[in-house]
Amino acid sequence: MKTRKILSLILKSLLLILGVIIVAVIIRTVTFPDAQPYFEKCKVSDSDFIPLNDVRLQHFRTAIQIPTVCTSIDNCNFTAILQLHDHIQESFPLIHSSNFIQRILFANYTLLYRVEGTNSTLPPYMLVSHLDVVPAKAAEWQVDPFSATVKEGYIFGRGTLDVKQTLFGMMEALEFRLAKGQRPIRTFYMAMGHDEEVSGLRGAKAVANYFSSRGITLDFISDEGMVVADGILPGMQTPVALIGIAEKGMATFEFSVSVTPGHASMPAGETSIGILSKAMVSLEQNPHENFFGKGPERLLLEYVVNKMTLPHRVLMANLWLFGPLIARAFALKPNTNAIIRTTTALTMFNAGVKWNVISSTAKAVVNHRIHPLQSVADVLKIDKKIIQDDRVKVKILSAYEPSPISPTDSDGYRILHQSIYQIFEVPVAPALFIASSDSKHFVKLSKNIYRFAPSFLNSAELKGIHGNNEKIKIKNYEQTINFYYHLMINAEKSANLKSAFDKGHQDL
Ligand SMILES: CCCCCCCC/C=C\CCCCCCCC(=O)N[C@@H](Cc1c[nH]c2ccccc12)C(=O)O
Ligand SMILES: [Zn+2]
Ligand SMILES: [Zn+2]
């Protein structure tokens, strides 16, 4: 009898606790604050819209057809890069004949345009793109990667998403303003690196030195980066534009094992290949810590929870209860896994000289993209702990720390948010940029650095970046031009944007 009473009491207590949790979850879900600043949809009048006519389309197609491939810092198609310089000058005659626009060359191939505004009291900003592209294996593409083939509503080609669309988008926008007699009020720069895909150490680094040697700082910088993600963020009923407020660091390690070589007929147990393979499998099977809920993605979720389907809203609004479950869910897909941890990619493995020789050495390269909550030193220490084999030696081939996290209450963020919203009319949220950009060289020039390309992409299209069949929707390229057009205009009225943010619903 006594036992039954105790069990009944325990059951009632558990039901009470469950009830309290359910009520707490419901209250949190329905009262979750909406961090999405509201804008009246700023109607884009015809005069404010740049149509993608045949001339502009051909400008872009010709740029794609110029194979500005870089494979290493000293191995670029420099002839093609100079061809692209010429094509840019031919495509934008007003820019290149203007007396208030200066074109500056760095390291023979990197370009910086300075557009002097009429009001020198407004702090300058910078738009960043790059001229070079990664190689493409033509045999694996549906079309020639440098043909700029137009089909099925797309323009196919290496560089259509990374990142000649922003290069020509910003230039078309400025040329259009000049053609309308609109001299910009606010001074801004457009930087175009020639070696972004191989570190930017010759190009963007020289541009950074130019600014720092003159004591010039920038109010904000907009570089390539995150995108308008369509069907990528779990639970989102609409696409969501992600502004990279920080970028991951990068560490490329070379792991090697050396043993005494010998005849394959008399192997001494473990070989260099076997020892290194085991070490690499350990790295691959032991991912770095899952930081879900502790990094910029927490801010991202606060911005978009209320735009999610109800089941996802219940989960995302209650990370206190469902955090561990969501952390595991984010880890399942490469795109979302990349924003919650330091990633480990085994990218090269070289060993052996002949089938009947025990190889003296085996070498492997691992590329880590480092989460902002870790450092290069942390990652190296953890790798060594995972491998736990002193025979495996490690050399740092290149390393960059994660960037600082830029604020979301800056003029620059507001300008990007508004410009994105005007063109795409989708929720906009801050996020961690999962790759690297030339902006890593500009962190001393501005604390407001944002990594965003106005690319409207689903998971399949995203795979084209550095992959096969890179392609941009024709409509998305037109949106890209108009994104930069509105960014330039919004940058000249940013004070209004602040009041709009501060007061909620506003006509701008
Ligand atoms: C919850 C949100 C879901 C997440 C969605 C993910 C969306 C992904 C968005 C964008 C990813 C595409 C990235 C495109 C730009 C990539 C720029 C780039 O390729 N950078 C290179 C830079 C680089 C190359 N070699 C070196 C050597 C040394 C330093 C840098 C570089 C790169 O990152 O590899
Ligand atoms: Zn790239
Ligand atoms: Zn790029």
mmCIF file of C-alpha atoms and ligand atoms in Angstrom, residues 130 162-163 196-197 224, ligand 3:
data_model
loop_
_atom_site.group_PDB
_atom_site.id
_atom_site.type_symbol
_atom_site.label_atom_id
_atom_site.label_comp_id
_atom_site.label_asym_id
_atom_site.label_seq_id
_atom_site.Cartn_x
_atom_site.Cartn_y
_atom_site.Cartn_z
ATOM 1 C CA HIS A 130 37.932 39.210 -57.372
ATOM 2 C CA ASP A 162 32.472 32.807 -57.503
ATOM 3 C CA VAL A 163 32.579 35.614 -58.209
ATOM 4 C CA GLU A 196 41.800 35.520 -53.998
ATOM 5 C CA GLU A 197 41.558 31.825 -54.793
ATOM 6 C CA GLU A 224 31.773 37.804 -51.264
HETATM 7 ZN ZN ZN B 3 35.547 33.827 -54.391
#
